């Protein structure tokens, strides 16, 4: 049974704790219960990185206006028409649940052992991170009965709002475990942690950042304000704070087939040094080239004179393929799973739209978010060589400050009458092919920026709202799936999508 295979492989696709072996697959999944939490953690985090930069990224990039089909290939019909079926992007569901199974294994195995409390906490945090993305694409999903392996192959679906609330409780529980564990009487997290290298303070910051994302995602729903407002107020007083640096997964990618950064390997260059097959298949969109400012455009598009195509154009013109700059840096570039720029924009919105006091003005957080976007994109080796700027102070003086005082709408805060639109637009730019799925989530939530639908949309002028449940659920969990009713990719919106 395919479903059984997915569930077993959830703890079978694991790596050892050494970075150089991060992609060595355990070919005996039935023996995976003998693995330690340390051994599984590296592979689980690496798997999350692959989700972010490959599986989730690909789907998000097509829907959120980041790229379109070139004129050298046919196909990609589903992306161009939004004529979704249960076969569309099944990897978003299946691979996410596989990754969740890894974290479930870590949590349960650590709980069964002594002195592994920190691993329980880390697993809870990452489960919240992955589960939110699954919910944000599908709505109601298996949760309370999920991840049980062969004990339950047909888990019931839980209400999306109920899961959101429990994810917040799980994040709080994880932080409590970290705080209350005696550091002198427990096993510490070491270099098997390819995210924070065992820095538990940063893990707590990530937990708060995910919590902030969960709360702000619901903030456009009037009926949810009574729930989220006191939680945001409490979060503002939390001394653990939020991420102050990008959270990056760094397994130590190698220039070896199957072990390069997955995004680089799929869309830029293979291990042999040849252009990746799909490199010439996807091009920047006309909208994207026009929307992004010149300096960050050079970093994103890898060209000083980028040109784009329109999604759905049956005869697209020649365009500039993505070059190597800041999005495509190297075969061994780490994967950013949570950007500090996003965190700043979330704070800006909380202050501006909800009036929560986080210690600074909305403008200050907004400008910090824009600056962080510039810092990330301008400090790749290619961009340092291009601009000659290799430090934040110079980048700010030469690029950021002029942009923030340009008197342009959605760039200069004082000249942007719609503050939410400015925040959302800058978030969209900052996430360009870094965290495309999160950009898609935020577009659906806010309605900004004004992304054009594909010219071939089966509903002219309309973008989709969600994915359909996958074939694996139709085949092996039909009794629970049918209870979700008829799902339409345009009209069956996720609970927080009120646009």
JSON list of C-alpha atoms in Angstrom, two decimals, residues 18-105:
[
{"chain": "A", "resi": 18, "resn": "UNK", "atom": "CA", "xyz": [27.41, 13.85, 10.78]},
{"chain": "A", "resi": 19, "resn": "UNK", "atom": "CA", "xyz": [27.01, 16.59, 8.20]},
{"chain": "A", "resi": 20, "resn": "UNK", "atom": "CA", "xyz": [28.98, 14.77, 5.53]},
{"chain": "A", "resi": 21, "resn": "UNK", "atom": "CA", "xyz": [26.48, 11.91, 5.68]},
{"chain": "A", "resi": 22, "resn": "UNK", "atom": "CA", "xyz": [23.32, 14.02, 5.77]},
{"chain": "A", "resi": 23, "resn": "UNK", "atom": "CA", "xyz": [21.86, 12.46, 2.65]},
{"chain": "A", "resi": 24, "resn": "UNK", "atom": "CA", "xyz": [22.82, 8.89, 3.37]},
{"chain": "A", "resi": 25, "resn": "UNK", "atom": "CA", "xyz": [19.44, 7.12, 3.35]},
{"chain": "A", "resi": 26, "resn": "UNK", "atom": "CA", "xyz": [18.56, 4.41, 5.82]},
{"chain": "A", "resi": 27, "resn": "UNK", "atom": "CA", "xyz": [17.64, 1.55, 3.52]},
{"chain": "A", "resi": 28, "resn": "UNK", "atom": "CA", "xyz": [16.18, -0.55, 6.33]},
{"chain": "A", "resi": 29, "resn": "UNK", "atom": "CA", "xyz": [13.22, 1.54, 7.50]},
{"chain": "A", "resi": 30, "resn": "UNK", "atom": "CA", "xyz": [11.87, -1.25, 9.66]},
{"chain": "A", "resi": 31, "resn": "UNK", "atom": "CA", "xyz": [14.97, -0.85, 11.81]},
{"chain": "A", "resi": 32, "resn": "UNK", "atom": "CA", "xyz": [14.47, 2.90, 12.20]},
{"chain": "A", "resi": 33, "resn": "UNK", "atom": "CA", "xyz": [13.09, 2.48, 15.71]},
{"chain": "A", "resi": 34, "resn": "UNK", "atom": "CA", "xyz": [16.66, 1.74, 16.82]},
{"chain": "A", "resi": 35, "resn": "UNK", "atom": "CA", "xyz": [17.82, 5.20, 15.75]},
{"chain": "A", "resi": 36, "resn": "UNK", "atom": "CA", "xyz": [18.59, 7.86, 18.33]},
{"chain": "A", "resi": 37, "resn": "UNK", "atom": "CA", "xyz": [16.97, 11.30, 18.39]},
{"chain": "A", "resi": 38, "resn": "UNK", "atom": "CA", "xyz": [20.38, 12.75, 17.58]},
{"chain": "A", "resi": 39, "resn": "UNK", "atom": "CA", "xyz": [20.74, 10.62, 14.46]},
{"chain": "A", "resi": 40, "resn": "UNK", "atom": "CA", "xyz": [17.27, 11.46, 13.21]},
{"chain": "A", "resi": 41, "resn": "UNK", "atom": "CA", "xyz": [17.44, 15.22, 13.89]},
{"chain": "A", "resi": 42, "resn": "UNK", "atom": "CA", "xyz": [19.99, 15.97, 11.19]},
{"chain": "A", "resi": 43, "resn": "UNK", "atom": "CA", "xyz": [18.01, 14.19, 8.48]},
{"chain": "A", "resi": 44, "resn": "UNK", "atom": "CA", "xyz": [14.73, 15.71, 9.65]},
{"chain": "A", "resi": 45, "resn": "UNK", "atom": "CA", "xyz": [16.10, 19.26, 9.50]},
{"chain": "A", "resi": 46, "resn": "UNK", "atom": "CA", "xyz": [17.70, 18.57, 6.14]},
{"chain": "A", "resi": 47, "resn": "UNK", "atom": "CA", "xyz": [14.32, 17.27, 4.97]},
{"chain": "A", "resi": 48, "resn": "UNK", "atom": "CA", "xyz": [12.64, 20.47, 6.09]},
{"chain": "A", "resi": 49, "resn": "UNK", "atom": "CA", "xyz": [15.22, 22.43, 4.14]},
{"chain": "A", "resi": 50, "resn": "UNK", "atom": "CA", "xyz": [14.38, 20.42, 1.03]},
{"chain": "A", "resi": 51, "resn": "UNK", "atom": "CA", "xyz": [10.69, 21.12, 1.54]},
{"chain": "A", "resi": 52, "resn": "UNK", "atom": "CA", "xyz": [11.29, 24.85, 1.82]},
{"chain": "A", "resi": 53, "resn": "UNK", "atom": "CA", "xyz": [13.67, 25.28, -1.12]},
{"chain": "A", "resi": 54, "resn": "UNK", "atom": "CA", "xyz": [12.31, 22.66, -3.49]},
{"chain": "A", "resi": 55, "resn": "UNK", "atom": "CA", "xyz": [8.86, 21.14, -2.88]},
{"chain": "A", "resi": 56, "resn": "UNK", "atom": "CA", "xyz": [7.18, 24.16, -1.32]},
{"chain": "A", "resi": 57, "resn": "UNK", "atom": "CA", "xyz": [9.27, 26.64, -3.30]},
{"chain": "A", "resi": 58, "resn": "UNK", "atom": "CA", "xyz": [8.31, 25.24, -6.69]},
{"chain": "A", "resi": 59, "resn": "UNK", "atom": "CA", "xyz": [4.57, 25.39, -6.00]},
{"chain": "A", "resi": 60, "resn": "UNK", "atom": "CA", "xyz": [4.79, 28.82, -4.43]},
{"chain": "A", "resi": 61, "resn": "UNK", "atom": "CA", "xyz": [6.93, 30.34, -7.19]},
{"chain": "A", "resi": 62, "resn": "UNK", "atom": "CA", "xyz": [4.37, 29.47, -9.87]},
{"chain": "A", "resi": 63, "resn": "UNK", "atom": "CA", "xyz": [1.37, 30.78, -7.96]},
{"chain": "A", "resi": 64, "resn": "UNK", "atom": "CA", "xyz": [2.78, 33.93, -6.38]},
{"chain": "A", "resi": 65, "resn": "UNK", "atom": "CA", "xyz": [4.10, 35.52, -9.57]},
{"chain": "A", "resi": 66, "resn": "UNK", "atom": "CA", "xyz": [7.81, 34.80, -9.24]},
{"chain": "A", "resi": 67, "resn": "UNK", "atom": "CA", "xyz": [8.38, 32.83, -12.43]},
{"chain": "A", "resi": 68, "resn": "UNK", "atom": "CA", "xyz": [6.68, 31.56, -15.57]},
{"chain": "A", "resi": 69, "resn": "UNK", "atom": "CA", "xyz": [7.30, 29.09, -18.40]},
{"chain": "A", "resi": 70, "resn": "UNK", "atom": "CA", "xyz": [9.89, 30.02, -21.01]},
{"chain": "A", "resi": 71, "resn": "UNK", "atom": "CA", "xyz": [9.55, 29.55, -24.76]},
{"chain": "A", "resi": 72, "resn": "UNK", "atom": "CA", "xyz": [11.90, 26.56, -24.94]},
{"chain": "A", "resi": 73, "resn": "UNK", "atom": "CA", "xyz": [9.57, 24.05, -23.31]},
{"chain": "A", "resi": 74, "resn": "UNK", "atom": "CA", "xyz": [5.95, 22.99, -23.38]},
{"chain": "A", "resi": 75, "resn": "UNK", "atom": "CA", "xyz": [4.03, 21.64, -20.43]},
{"chain": "A", "resi": 76, "resn": "UNK", "atom": "CA", "xyz": [3.52, 23.00, -16.92]},
{"chain": "A", "resi": 77, "resn": "UNK", "atom": "CA", "xyz": [-0.16, 23.06, -17.88]},
{"chain": "A", "resi": 78, "resn": "UNK", "atom": "CA", "xyz": [-1.46, 22.81, -14.32]},
{"chain": "A", "resi": 79, "resn": "UNK", "atom": "CA", "xyz": [0.58, 25.81, -13.21]},
{"chain": "A", "resi": 80, "resn": "UNK", "atom": "CA", "xyz": [-0.56, 27.81, -16.23]},
{"chain": "A", "resi": 81, "resn": "UNK", "atom": "CA", "xyz": [-4.27, 26.98, -16.01]},
{"chain": "A", "resi": 82, "resn": "UNK", "atom": "CA", "xyz": [-4.85, 26.25, -12.30]},
{"chain": "A", "resi": 83, "resn": "UNK", "atom": "CA", "xyz": [-6.82, 23.23, -13.48]},
{"chain": "A", "resi": 84, "resn": "UNK", "atom": "CA", "xyz": [-5.93, 21.36, -10.33]},
{"chain": "A", "resi": 85, "resn": "UNK", "atom": "CA", "xyz": [-6.68, 17.73, -9.63]},
{"chain": "A", "resi": 86, "resn": "UNK", "atom": "CA", "xyz": [-5.92, 15.46, -6.70]},
{"chain": "A", "resi": 87, "resn": "UNK", "atom": "CA", "xyz": [-2.61, 14.68, -8.45]},
{"chain": "A", "resi": 88, "resn": "UNK", "atom": "CA", "xyz": [-1.50, 18.32, -8.33]},
{"chain": "A", "resi": 89, "resn": "UNK", "atom": "CA", "xyz": [1.45, 18.94, -6.02]},
{"chain": "A", "resi": 90, "resn": "UNK", "atom": "CA", "xyz": [0.93, 15.76, -4.02]},
{"chain": "A", "resi": 91, "resn": "UNK", "atom": "CA", "xyz": [4.46, 16.19, -2.75]},
{"chain": "A", "resi": 92, "resn": "UNK", "atom": "CA", "xyz": [3.36, 19.16, -0.66]},
{"chain": "A", "resi": 93, "resn": "UNK", "atom": "CA", "xyz": [1.17, 16.78, 1.34]},
{"chain": "A", "resi": 94, "resn": "UNK", "atom": "CA", "xyz": [3.15, 13.53, 1.23]},
{"chain": "A", "resi": 95, "resn": "UNK", "atom": "CA", "xyz": [6.63, 14.93, 1.75]},
{"chain": "A", "resi": 96, "resn": "UNK", "atom": "CA", "xyz": [5.44, 17.25, 4.50]},
{"chain": "A", "resi": 97, "resn": "UNK", "atom": "CA", "xyz": [3.86, 14.36, 6.37]},
{"chain": "A", "resi": 98, "resn": "UNK", "atom": "CA", "xyz": [7.01, 12.29, 5.86]},
{"chain": "A", "resi": 99, "resn": "UNK", "atom": "CA", "xyz": [8.97, 15.11, 7.47]},
{"chain": "A", "resi": 100, "resn": "UNK", "atom": "CA", "xyz": [6.44, 15.36, 10.30]},
{"chain": "A", "resi": 101, "resn": "UNK", "atom": "CA", "xyz": [6.89, 11.64, 10.92]},
{"chain": "A", "resi": 102, "resn": "UNK", "atom": "CA", "xyz": [10.60, 12.25, 11.47]},
{"chain": "A", "resi": 103, "resn": "UNK", "atom": "CA", "xyz": [9.88, 14.87, 14.13]},
{"chain": "A", "resi": 104, "resn": "UNK", "atom": "CA", "xyz": [7.20, 12.67, 15.68]},
{"chain": "A", "resi": 105, "resn": "UNK", "atom": "CA", "xyz": [9.77, 9.89, 15.96]}
]
